[in-house]
Short mmCIF file of C-alpha atoms in Angstrom, two decimals:
data_model
loop_
_atom_site.label_atom_id
_atom_site.label_comp_id
_atom_site.label_asym_id
_atom_site.label_seq_id
_atom_site.Cartn_x
_atom_site.Cartn_y
_atom_site.Cartn_z
CA UNK A 1 125.89 -44.41 123.30
CA UNK A 2 128.66 -45.17 120.53
CA UNK A 3 131.50 -41.76 120.94
CA UNK A 4 132.72 -40.40 117.85
CA UNK A 5 135.78 -43.07 117.03
CA UNK A 6 138.65 -40.15 117.85
CA UNK A 7 141.21 -40.06 120.76
CA UNK A 8 139.68 -38.53 123.69
CA UNK A 9 140.78 -34.23 124.50
CA UNK A 10 143.30 -34.22 127.44
CA UNK A 11 141.44 -30.66 128.16
CA UNK A 12 142.35 -31.30 132.40
CA UNK A 13 146.34 -30.39 130.83
CA UNK A 14 145.38 -26.71 129.69
CA UNK A 15 146.86 -23.75 131.60
CA UNK A 16 144.47 -21.39 130.72
CA UNK A 17 145.16 -17.67 128.51
CA UNK A 18 147.31 -15.50 129.92
CA UNK A 19 145.00 -12.69 131.60
CA UNK A 20 142.25 -14.99 132.10
CA UNK A 21 138.99 -13.73 133.15
CA UNK A 22 135.82 -16.14 134.64
CA UNK A 23 132.65 -14.52 132.00
CA UNK A 24 129.06 -15.05 133.05
CA UNK A 25 127.14 -18.43 133.53
CA UNK A 26 124.21 -17.52 130.71
CA UNK A 27 123.91 -18.50 127.20
CA UNK A 28 126.03 -16.88 124.24
CA UNK A 29 127.30 -17.02 120.70
CA UNK A 30 131.11 -17.14 120.43
CA UNK A 31 132.96 -16.41 117.29
CA UNK A 32 136.04 -18.39 116.67
CA UNK A 33 138.23 -16.34 114.93
CA UNK A 34 137.03 -12.92 114.93
CA UNK A 35 139.41 -11.30 113.37
CA UNK A 36 139.26 -7.43 112.83
CA UNK A 37 135.19 -8.14 113.80
CA UNK A 38 133.33 -6.84 111.56
CA UNK A 39 131.12 -9.76 111.69
CA UNK A 40 131.16 -10.05 115.24
CA UNK A 41 129.57 -6.08 114.77
CA UNK A 42 127.30 -7.03 111.75
CA UNK A 43 126.13 -9.57 114.13
CA UNK A 44 125.47 -7.79 117.04
CA UNK A 45 123.90 -4.66 115.09
CA UNK A 46 120.97 -7.67 113.81
CA UNK A 47 121.26 -9.45 117.13
CA UNK A 48 121.13 -6.81 120.20
CA UNK A 49 119.03 -9.19 122.25
CA UNK A 50 122.38 -11.65 122.10
CA UNK A 51 125.20 -11.95 123.69
CA UNK A 52 128.53 -12.20 121.86
CA UNK A 53 132.41 -13.18 122.42
CA UNK A 54 134.09 -12.44 119.27
CA UNK A 55 138.15 -14.55 119.96
CA UNK A 56 140.98 -13.67 118.37
CA UNK A 57 144.08 -15.20 119.03
CA UNK A 58 146.34 -12.67 116.32
CA UNK A 59 146.83 -9.78 119.12
CA UNK A 60 147.62 -7.01 115.41
CA UNK A 61 143.52 -8.12 114.67
CA UNK A 62 142.30 -8.61 117.67
CA UNK A 63 143.29 -4.96 118.68
CA UNK A 64 141.51 -3.43 115.45
CA UNK A 65 138.51 -5.94 116.46
CA UNK A 66 138.27 -3.45 120.14
CA UNK A 67 139.22 -0.19 118.43
CA UNK A 68 136.31 -0.73 115.48
CA UNK A 69 134.06 -2.41 118.65
CA UNK A 70 134.98 0.90 120.45
CA UNK A 71 133.88 2.95 118.16
CA UNK A 72 130.53 1.43 117.68
CA UNK A 73 129.53 1.24 120.84
CA UNK A 74 128.54 -2.00 120.31
CA UNK A 75 127.52 -2.97 123.99
CA UNK A 76 126.90 -7.24 123.28
CA UNK A 77 129.84 -7.93 122.12
CA UNK A 78 133.25 -8.86 124.28
CA UNK A 79 136.50 -8.55 122.36
CA UNK A 80 138.55 -11.86 123.81
CA UNK A 81 141.88 -11.67 123.33
CA UNK A 82 143.72 -15.63 122.83
CA UNK A 83 143.88 -19.08 121.78
CA UNK A 84 140.14 -20.39 121.55
CA UNK A 85 140.70 -23.96 123.03
CA UNK A 86 142.37 -23.22 125.94
CA UNK A 87 139.85 -19.68 126.92
CA UNK A 88 136.68 -22.36 125.57
CA UNK A 89 138.52 -25.09 128.23
CA UNK A 90 138.71 -22.35 131.37
CA UNK A 91 135.34 -20.89 131.11
CA UNK A 92 132.53 -22.14 128.90
CA UNK A 93 130.11 -24.26 130.79
CA UNK A 94 128.50 -27.52 129.22
CA UNK A 95 126.22 -26.41 126.69
CA UNK A 96 126.44 -22.33 127.15
CA UNK A 97 126.79 -21.94 123.17
CA UNK A 98 123.68 -20.58 121.64
CA UNK A 99 125.44 -20.22 118.07
CA UNK A 100 128.56 -20.96 116.62
CA UNK A 101 130.67 -19.45 114.00
CA UNK A 102 133.73 -19.90 112.99
CA UNK A 103 134.11 -18.14 109.32
CA UNK A 104 136.93 -19.12 107.15
CA UNK A 105 139.37 -20.41 109.72
CA UNK A 106 142.95 -20.45 109.00
CA UNK A 107 143.00 -24.30 106.60
CA UNK A 108 146.20 -25.86 108.03
CA UNK A 109 147.87 -26.74 104.90
CA UNK A 110 150.71 -28.65 106.20
CA UNK A 111 149.20 -29.15 109.25
CA UNK A 112 145.10 -30.33 108.66
CA UNK A 113 144.92 -32.35 112.39
CA UNK A 114 144.62 -28.61 113.12
CA UNK A 115 141.19 -28.14 111.10
CA UNK A 116 138.14 -28.22 113.22
CA UNK A 117 136.53 -31.37 112.40
CA UNK A 118 139.37 -32.66 112.52
CA UNK A 119 140.74 -32.70 116.16
CA UNK A 120 139.13 -33.86 119.18
CA UNK A 121 138.74 -30.55 120.69
CA UNK A 122 135.76 -30.50 118.57
CA UNK A 123 133.60 -32.88 120.53
CA UNK A 124 134.47 -31.10 123.94
CA UNK A 125 134.05 -28.31 121.63
CA UNK A 126 130.61 -29.71 120.22
CA UNK A 127 129.57 -30.17 125.17
CA UNK A 128 129.56 -25.83 124.98
CA UNK A 129 126.82 -26.36 122.49
CA UNK A 130 123.32 -26.68 123.03
CA UNK A 131 121.61 -28.82 121.08
CA UNK A 132 119.29 -27.55 118.39
CA UNK A 133 121.31 -24.88 118.16
CA UNK A 134 123.55 -24.43 115.13
CA UNK A 135 127.78 -24.55 113.63
CA UNK A 136 128.17 -22.29 110.91
CA UNK A 137 131.39 -23.67 109.12
CA UNK A 138 132.51 -21.60 106.24
CA UNK A 139 135.90 -22.10 103.89
CA UNK A 140 137.00 -20.55 100.09
CA UNK A 141 138.55 -23.43 99.98
CA UNK A 142 136.58 -26.82 97.83
CA UNK A 143 138.16 -29.70 99.55
CA UNK A 144 138.34 -27.94 103.14
CA UNK A 145 135.02 -28.02 102.81
CA UNK A 146 134.85 -31.14 101.97
CA UNK A 147 136.42 -33.31 103.73
CA UNK A 148 134.56 -31.34 107.19
CA UNK A 149 131.60 -33.21 105.12
CA UNK A 150 132.94 -36.36 105.63
CA UNK A 151 134.53 -35.40 109.39
CA UNK A 152 130.31 -34.34 109.76
CA UNK A 153 129.14 -37.84 108.28
CA UNK A 154 131.99 -40.47 109.29
CA UNK A 155 132.68 -38.87 113.17
CA UNK A 156 130.65 -36.53 114.10
CA UNK A 157 127.37 -37.80 112.64
CA UNK A 158 125.31 -34.48 112.96
CA UNK A 159 123.53 -33.84 109.92
CA UNK A 160 124.47 -30.38 107.65
CA UNK A 161 123.62 -28.15 105.49
CA UNK A 162 125.85 -27.23 102.83
CA UNK A 163 125.17 -23.35 101.12
CA UNK A 164 126.81 -21.30 98.69
CA UNK A 165 127.55 -17.57 100.41
CA UNK A 166 126.47 -14.93 97.74
CA UNK A 167 128.68 -13.44 95.71
CA UNK A 168 127.49 -9.80 97.93
CA UNK A 169 127.90 -11.49 100.77
CA UNK A 170 130.60 -9.37 102.64
CA UNK A 171 130.70 -10.88 106.82
CA UNK A 172 134.03 -10.10 107.04
CA UNK A 173 137.27 -9.38 105.25
CA UNK A 174 138.46 -12.15 103.69
CA UNK A 175 135.04 -12.92 102.50
CA UNK A 176 134.38 -9.24 101.33
CA UNK A 177 137.97 -10.27 99.14
CA UNK A 178 137.51 -13.52 97.86
CA UNK A 179 134.05 -13.01 96.27
CA UNK A 180 136.29 -9.71 94.62
CA UNK A 181 137.94 -12.45 93.53
CA UNK A 182 135.06 -14.77 92.02
CA UNK A 183 136.58 -17.91 94.12
CA UNK A 184 133.71 -20.28 95.43
CA UNK A 185 132.83 -19.29 98.65
CA UNK A 186 130.52 -21.87 100.72
CA UNK A 187 129.50 -23.05 104.55
CA UNK A 188 127.55 -25.21 106.12
CA UNK A 189 125.60 -25.32 108.94
CA UNK A 190 125.59 -28.00 111.35
CA UNK A 191 123.06 -28.57 113.98
CA UNK A 192 123.54 -29.74 117.51
CA UNK A 193 120.94 -32.66 117.22
CA UNK A 194 118.15 -33.32 120.65
CA UNK A 195 120.04 -35.72 123.01
CA UNK A 196 123.60 -35.43 121.23
CA UNK A 197 125.41 -36.59 123.66
CA UNK A 198 129.78 -36.32 124.56
CA UNK A 199 131.60 -37.24 126.41
CA UNK A 200 132.64 -33.86 128.24
CA UNK A 201 128.60 -33.14 128.63
CA UNK A 202 129.10 -32.84 131.98
CA UNK A 203 132.60 -30.99 132.35
CA UNK A 204 132.66 -27.88 134.16
CA UNK A 205 134.76 -25.55 133.28
CA UNK A 206 138.14 -25.98 134.86
CA UNK A 207 137.64 -22.27 136.67
CA UNK A 208 134.96 -24.13 138.23
CA UNK A 209 136.44 -26.75 139.46
CA UNK A 210 139.09 -27.25 141.75
CA UNK A 211 142.63 -26.55 140.75
#
């Protein structure tokens, strides 16, 4: 097996997020950077048979998501206030995620190495995604999407489809704003093929290992 030509992610050095709690070991969907929770609530309502983990690092946005979640009394969302990287390392098992969503992430204009598909962590994240599952990456920045395409072809060797997001789409507050301004919003629907391997496929979450 030829692994991605990228340095291995050093998961073993990450401490658990503050107030970390172990979650159930069963299939989940995951939204990273869930913001104020608009898409998370829409997704949960449309998929009542699926459990969605909605993780947000920024306190104000997380509190807004919590408030929306409680007001709608949506049962199949688990809001998490944490940085996604250490949380994933400590919480998730291999092939646990049946759908992954990263909608309008910070484009990191001054530090492109921190973009999701440029980070060694992305290989670890792929190990948590089930074979045959999809990863949705959306952005209003054309160069961001183009760079992600190149990484998918040259580093990750993953199949994908590129889509233009409809002008009336309203999944997130950012999406509404960008589309109202007439910006081009696009998404990559990435599939993890059967048999795809990473260097972390046998690594249990840190909570499941001797510390």
